[in-house]
mmCIF file of C-alpha atoms in Angstrom:
data_model
loop_
_atom_site.group_PDB
_atom_site.id
_atom_site.type_symbol
_atom_site.label_atom_id
_atom_site.label_comp_id
_atom_site.label_asym_id
_atom_site.label_seq_id
_atom_site.Cartn_x
_atom_site.Cartn_y
_atom_site.Cartn_z
ATOM 1 C CA MET A 575 -94.697 -52.560 -69.650
ATOM 2 C CA ASN A 576 -90.997 -53.082 -69.185
ATOM 3 C CA ASP A 577 -89.543 -54.275 -65.888
ATOM 4 C CA ARG A 578 -89.020 -50.730 -64.619
ATOM 5 C CA THR A 579 -92.396 -49.260 -65.391
ATOM 6 C CA CYS A 580 -94.525 -48.202 -62.435
ATOM 7 C CA ILE A 581 -97.648 -50.380 -62.270
ATOM 8 C CA VAL A 582 -99.628 -47.399 -60.938
ATOM 9 C CA THR A 583 -98.606 -44.486 -63.149
ATOM 10 C CA GLY A 584 -97.532 -46.449 -66.223
ATOM 11 C CA LYS A 585 -94.384 -44.341 -66.418
ATOM 12 C CA ALA A 586 -90.871 -45.711 -66.740
ATOM 13 C CA GLY A 587 -88.357 -44.467 -64.201
ATOM 14 C CA SER A 588 -84.873 -44.865 -62.806
ATOM 15 C CA VAL A 589 -84.420 -47.928 -60.653
ATOM 16 C CA ASP A 590 -83.102 -45.628 -57.924
ATOM 17 C CA ASP A 591 -86.481 -43.890 -57.743
ATOM 18 C CA MET A 592 -88.609 -47.015 -57.609
ATOM 19 C CA ILE A 593 -89.377 -49.945 -55.313
ATOM 20 C CA ARG A 594 -89.444 -53.538 -56.509
ATOM 21 C CA PHE A 595 -92.060 -55.978 -55.251
ATOM 22 C CA VAL A 596 -92.203 -59.754 -55.623
ATOM 23 C CA ALA A 597 -94.615 -62.511 -54.632
ATOM 24 C CA GLY A 598 -93.567 -64.449 -51.559
ATOM 25 C CA PRO A 599 -93.868 -68.242 -51.295
ATOM 26 C CA ASP A 600 -97.317 -67.848 -49.732
ATOM 27 C CA GLY A 601 -98.526 -65.468 -52.438
ATOM 28 C CA THR A 602 -98.217 -62.279 -50.410
ATOM 29 C CA VAL A 603 -96.657 -59.159 -51.910
ATOM 30 C CA VAL A 604 -93.177 -58.539 -50.513
ATOM 31 C CA PRO A 605 -91.131 -55.324 -50.911
ATOM 32 C CA ASP A 606 -87.646 -55.973 -52.292
ATOM 33 C CA LEU A 607 -85.649 -52.867 -51.388
ATOM 34 C CA LYS A 608 -82.331 -54.489 -52.262
ATOM 35 C CA ARG A 609 -83.749 -55.664 -55.609
ATOM 36 C CA ASN A 610 -82.238 -59.131 -55.263
ATOM 37 C CA LEU A 611 -85.152 -61.440 -54.390
ATOM 38 C CA PRO A 612 -85.809 -64.204 -56.937
ATOM 39 C CA GLY A 613 -88.803 -64.381 -59.197
ATOM 40 C CA ARG A 614 -90.812 -61.997 -61.311
ATOM 41 C CA GLY A 615 -90.907 -58.494 -59.905
ATOM 42 C CA CYS A 616 -92.929 -55.378 -60.514
ATOM 43 C CA TRP A 617 -92.147 -51.755 -59.775
ATOM 44 C CA VAL A 618 -93.857 -48.845 -58.058
ATOM 45 C CA THR A 619 -92.526 -45.299 -58.002
ATOM 46 C CA ALA A 620 -91.190 -44.679 -54.501
ATOM 47 C CA ARG A 621 -94.143 -42.761 -53.053
ATOM 48 C CA ARG A 622 -96.356 -43.871 -50.189
ATOM 49 C CA ASP A 623 -99.528 -42.737 -51.958
ATOM 50 C CA LEU A 624 -98.707 -44.878 -54.991
ATOM 51 C CA VAL A 625 -97.996 -47.997 -52.936
ATOM 52 C CA ASP A 626 -101.319 -47.485 -51.144
ATOM 53 C CA LYS A 627 -103.063 -47.034 -54.498
ATOM 54 C CA ALA A 628 -101.517 -50.224 -55.872
ATOM 55 C CA VAL A 629 -102.903 -52.101 -52.873
ATOM 56 C CA ALA A 630 -106.357 -50.508 -53.043
ATOM 57 C CA LYS A 631 -106.772 -51.153 -56.783
ATOM 58 C CA LYS A 632 -105.230 -54.644 -56.636
ATOM 59 C CA LEU A 633 -102.626 -53.701 -59.231
ATOM 60 C CA PHE A 634 -100.021 -56.169 -57.954
ATOM 61 C CA ARG A 635 -101.958 -59.056 -59.514
ATOM 62 C CA ARG A 636 -101.486 -57.540 -62.942
ATOM 63 C CA GLY A 637 -97.896 -56.480 -62.315
ATOM 64 C CA LEU A 638 -96.800 -59.884 -61.023
ATOM 65 C CA LYS A 639 -99.065 -61.799 -63.415
ATOM 66 C CA GLN A 640 -100.423 -64.086 -60.713
ATOM 67 C CA GLU A 641 -102.902 -64.157 -57.888
ATOM 68 C CA VAL A 642 -101.348 -62.408 -54.915
ATOM 69 C CA SER A 643 -102.538 -60.725 -51.753
ATOM 70 C CA ALA A 644 -101.252 -57.332 -50.645
ATOM 71 C CA ASP A 645 -101.626 -56.389 -46.994
ATOM 72 C CA LEU A 646 -103.565 -53.188 -46.417
ATOM 73 C CA GLU A 647 -100.605 -51.980 -44.334
ATOM 74 C CA LEU A 648 -98.039 -52.630 -47.081
ATOM 75 C CA GLY A 649 -97.306 -48.907 -47.412
ATOM 76 C CA ALA A 650 -96.586 -48.683 -43.687
ATOM 77 C CA LEU A 651 -94.309 -51.724 -43.899
ATOM 78 C CA VAL A 652 -92.341 -50.173 -46.763
ATOM 79 C CA ASP A 653 -92.014 -46.931 -44.786
ATOM 80 C CA HIS A 654 -90.687 -48.886 -41.803
ATOM 81 C CA LEU A 655 -88.143 -50.763 -43.921
ATOM 82 C CA ILE A 656 -86.888 -47.619 -45.641
ATOM 83 C CA ALA A 657 -86.528 -45.873 -42.274
ATOM 84 C CA ARG A 658 -84.608 -48.829 -40.819
ATOM 85 C CA ARG A 659 -82.298 -48.800 -43.831
ATOM 86 C CA ALA A 660 -81.648 -45.072 -43.405
ATOM 87 C CA LEU A 661 -80.891 -45.516 -39.703
ATOM 88 C CA GLY A 662 -78.512 -48.348 -40.524
ATOM 89 C CA GLN A 663 -76.651 -46.162 -42.991
ATOM 90 C CA LEU A 664 -76.442 -43.400 -40.395
ATOM 91 C CA GLY A 665 -74.795 -45.886 -38.049
ATOM 92 C CA LEU A 666 -72.221 -46.793 -40.683
ATOM 93 C CA THR A 667 -71.613 -43.114 -41.366
ATOM 94 C CA ARG A 668 -71.009 -42.441 -37.686
ATOM 95 C CA LYS A 669 -68.509 -45.333 -37.478
ATOM 96 C CA ALA A 670 -66.664 -43.856 -40.465
ATOM 97 C CA GLY A 671 -66.408 -40.484 -38.735
ATOM 98 C CA GLY A 672 -68.964 -38.904 -41.036
ATOM 99 C CA ALA A 673 -71.363 -37.516 -38.437
ATOM 100 C CA VAL A 674 -71.259 -35.229 -35.403
ATOM 101 C CA THR A 675 -73.794 -34.708 -32.630
ATOM 102 C CA GLY A 676 -74.625 -31.948 -30.193
ATOM 103 C CA HIS A 677 -75.930 -28.477 -30.894
ATOM 104 C CA ALA A 678 -72.552 -26.719 -30.813
ATOM 105 C CA GLN A 679 -70.836 -29.285 -33.040
ATOM 106 C CA VAL A 680 -73.725 -29.305 -35.530
ATOM 107 C CA GLU A 681 -73.815 -25.508 -35.790
ATOM 108 C CA LYS A 682 -70.028 -25.447 -36.231
ATOM 109 C CA ALA A 683 -70.204 -28.076 -38.989
ATOM 110 C CA VAL A 684 -72.910 -26.105 -40.795
ATOM 111 C CA ARG A 685 -71.095 -22.779 -40.645
ATOM 112 C CA SER A 686 -67.763 -24.307 -41.666
ATOM 113 C CA GLY A 687 -69.239 -25.883 -44.773
ATOM 114 C CA MET A 688 -68.541 -29.432 -43.607
ATOM 115 C CA ALA A 689 -72.185 -30.414 -43.105
ATOM 116 C CA ILE A 690 -74.307 -31.641 -45.997
ATOM 117 C CA ALA A 691 -77.425 -32.305 -43.891
ATOM 118 C CA VAL A 692 -78.719 -31.894 -40.361
ATOM 119 C CA LEU A 693 -81.112 -34.027 -38.364
ATOM 120 C CA HIS A 694 -83.322 -33.186 -35.404
ATOM 121 C CA ASP A 695 -84.965 -35.460 -32.871
ATOM 122 C CA PRO A 696 -88.716 -34.806 -32.456
ATOM 123 C CA SER A 697 -87.999 -33.634 -28.899
ATOM 124 C CA ALA A 698 -85.679 -30.860 -30.118
ATOM 125 C CA ALA A 699 -86.498 -27.469 -28.605
ATOM 126 C CA ALA A 700 -87.696 -24.842 -31.041
ATOM 127 C CA ASP A 701 -84.898 -22.474 -30.003
ATOM 128 C CA GLY A 702 -82.206 -25.028 -30.768
ATOM 129 C CA VAL A 703 -83.682 -25.798 -34.177
ATOM 130 C CA ARG A 704 -83.995 -22.063 -34.878
ATOM 131 C CA LYS A 705 -80.315 -21.410 -34.172
ATOM 132 C CA ILE A 706 -79.227 -24.190 -36.506
ATOM 133 C CA ASP A 707 -81.662 -22.905 -39.119
ATOM 134 C CA GLN A 708 -80.004 -19.499 -38.788
ATOM 135 C CA ALA A 709 -76.644 -21.118 -39.516
ATOM 136 C CA ARG A 710 -78.104 -22.863 -42.575
ATOM 137 C CA THR A 711 -79.541 -19.557 -43.782
ATOM 138 C CA PHE A 712 -76.181 -17.843 -43.270
ATOM 139 C CA VAL A 713 -74.427 -20.458 -45.428
ATOM 140 C CA ARG A 714 -77.043 -20.135 -48.161
ATOM 141 C CA ARG A 715 -76.795 -16.320 -48.177
ATOM 142 C CA MET A 716 -73.040 -16.626 -48.501
ATOM 143 C CA GLU A 717 -73.720 -18.540 -51.734
ATOM 144 C CA GLY A 718 -73.102 -21.886 -50.108
ATOM 145 C CA PRO A 719 -75.328 -24.961 -50.450
ATOM 146 C CA ASP A 720 -78.900 -25.134 -49.217
ATOM 147 C CA ILE A 721 -78.257 -27.670 -46.447
ATOM 148 C CA PRO A 722 -81.359 -29.844 -45.924
ATOM 149 C CA ALA A 723 -82.758 -30.585 -42.482
ATOM 150 C CA PHE A 724 -84.663 -33.730 -41.548
ATOM 151 C CA LYS A 725 -86.869 -34.777 -38.671
ATOM 152 C CA SER A 726 -87.436 -38.275 -39.985
ATOM 153 C CA PHE A 727 -87.269 -40.578 -36.986
ATOM 154 C CA ALA A 728 -89.122 -41.278 -33.777
ATOM 155 C CA GLU A 729 -87.842 -39.905 -30.490
ATOM 156 C CA GLY A 730 -84.687 -41.682 -29.403
ATOM 157 C CA GLU A 731 -83.953 -43.424 -32.697
ATOM 158 C CA LEU A 732 -81.021 -41.135 -33.471
ATOM 159 C CA ASP A 733 -79.487 -42.240 -30.146
ATOM 160 C CA LEU A 734 -79.405 -45.845 -31.313
ATOM 161 C CA ALA A 735 -78.224 -45.093 -34.842
ATOM 162 C CA LEU A 736 -75.434 -42.739 -33.810
ATOM 163 C CA GLY A 737 -74.300 -44.663 -30.747
ATOM 164 C CA ALA A 738 -74.713 -41.815 -28.283
ATOM 165 C CA GLY A 739 -77.141 -40.896 -25.548
ATOM 166 C CA ASN A 740 -79.669 -38.098 -25.881
ATOM 167 C CA VAL A 741 -78.937 -37.144 -29.508
ATOM 168 C CA ILE A 742 -81.112 -34.119 -30.231
ATOM 169 C CA HIS A 743 -79.216 -32.625 -33.171
ATOM 170 C CA ALA A 744 -76.820 -34.277 -35.610
ATOM 171 C CA ALA A 745 -74.991 -33.303 -38.782
ATOM 172 C CA ILE A 746 -73.873 -35.491 -41.654
ATOM 173 C CA LEU A 747 -70.460 -34.480 -42.963
ATOM 174 C CA ASP A 748 -69.346 -34.318 -46.563
ATOM 175 C CA GLY A 749 -67.664 -37.462 -47.824
ATOM 176 C CA GLN A 750 -68.699 -40.783 -49.320
ATOM 177 C CA PRO A 751 -70.346 -42.222 -46.159
ATOM 178 C CA GLY A 752 -72.245 -38.985 -45.542
ATOM 179 C CA ARG A 753 -73.504 -38.787 -49.107
ATOM 180 C CA ALA A 754 -74.699 -42.389 -48.906
ATOM 181 C CA ALA A 755 -76.626 -41.538 -45.741
ATOM 182 C CA LEU A 756 -78.081 -38.443 -47.357
ATOM 183 C CA ARG A 757 -79.358 -40.477 -50.312
ATOM 184 C CA HIS A 758 -81.252 -42.749 -47.926
ATOM 185 C CA LEU A 759 -82.702 -39.786 -46.027
ATOM 186 C CA VAL A 760 -83.859 -38.131 -49.237
ATOM 187 C CA PHE A 761 -85.402 -41.404 -50.433
ATOM 188 C CA LEU A 762 -87.329 -41.747 -47.165
ATOM 189 C CA ASP A 763 -88.461 -38.129 -47.229
ATOM 190 C CA HIS A 764 -89.583 -38.417 -50.844
ATOM 191 C CA PHE A 765 -91.479 -41.644 -50.124
ATOM 192 C CA ARG A 766 -93.365 -40.011 -47.261
ATOM 193 C CA HIS A 767 -94.073 -36.563 -48.611
ATOM 194 C CA SER A 768 -94.152 -36.650 -52.406
ATOM 195 C CA SER A 769 -97.445 -36.755 -54.272
ATOM 196 C CA ALA A 770 -98.717 -35.953 -57.737
ATOM 197 C CA GLU A 771 -99.721 -32.477 -56.538
ATOM 198 C CA ASN A 772 -96.269 -31.937 -54.999
ATOM 199 C CA ASP A 773 -94.554 -33.005 -58.217
ATOM 200 C CA ARG A 774 -96.641 -30.599 -60.302
ATOM 201 C CA SER A 775 -95.722 -27.715 -57.997
ATOM 202 C CA GLY A 776 -92.015 -28.379 -58.458
ATOM 203 C CA GLY A 777 -91.323 -30.496 -55.412
ATOM 204 C CA SER A 778 -89.999 -29.425 -52.032
ATOM 205 C CA SER A 779 -86.705 -28.674 -50.358
ATOM 206 C CA GLU A 780 -85.446 -32.234 -50.643
ATOM 207 C CA LYS A 781 -84.862 -31.614 -54.356
ATOM 208 C CA THR A 782 -81.751 -29.676 -53.384
ATOM 209 C CA ALA A 783 -80.606 -32.524 -51.197
ATOM 210 C CA LYS A 784 -81.042 -35.035 -54.008
ATOM 211 C CA ASP A 785 -79.067 -32.828 -56.361
ATOM 212 C CA MET A 786 -76.247 -32.694 -53.809
ATOM 213 C CA THR A 787 -76.031 -36.505 -53.634
ATOM 214 C CA THR A 788 -75.545 -36.815 -57.379
ATOM 215 C CA GLU A 789 -73.039 -34.027 -58.006
#
């Protein structure tokens, strides 16, 4: 196997679609999201089910070529780290003027073509989400982009990331900071929701979002 071959599937992949793991000083398996920790590393395709499988089948020993221990909650830890990274990027995007909050501002950004993604807090009312969905549908029917929507974070986390109180709806605006944030959101969504069955069926709506980040 080369250095970018998934230890679970045996398939080579792009570094952007994989997660690197290394052995810590105490022999525990450590996720290396920034891909800069020293030592031999091994790779797992960025899917929660594959990380869990690597732990269950003790595949990190073979991948790292040494005795290591992988915590049973390693998949949950990776999820947490990816989510924190996405929230951090959202904060940077907001500071760069690449995000708006509030139902009216989000709907306006969607209909004007400025938004490349929308986010909802788990507490968002169904009617508010529906109205923004209607705006997304309108843009798509007018031959605009299929703007992805995410509900990726726990209640209140958007408040902290975007530096505002009671953030229920937010939109990421087109531009370099927004596209960076969208890449992180897509990565998180793919990690949580992709599976072998999902891949065989052609994936889900986040495929459009990923295409948008690489145009």
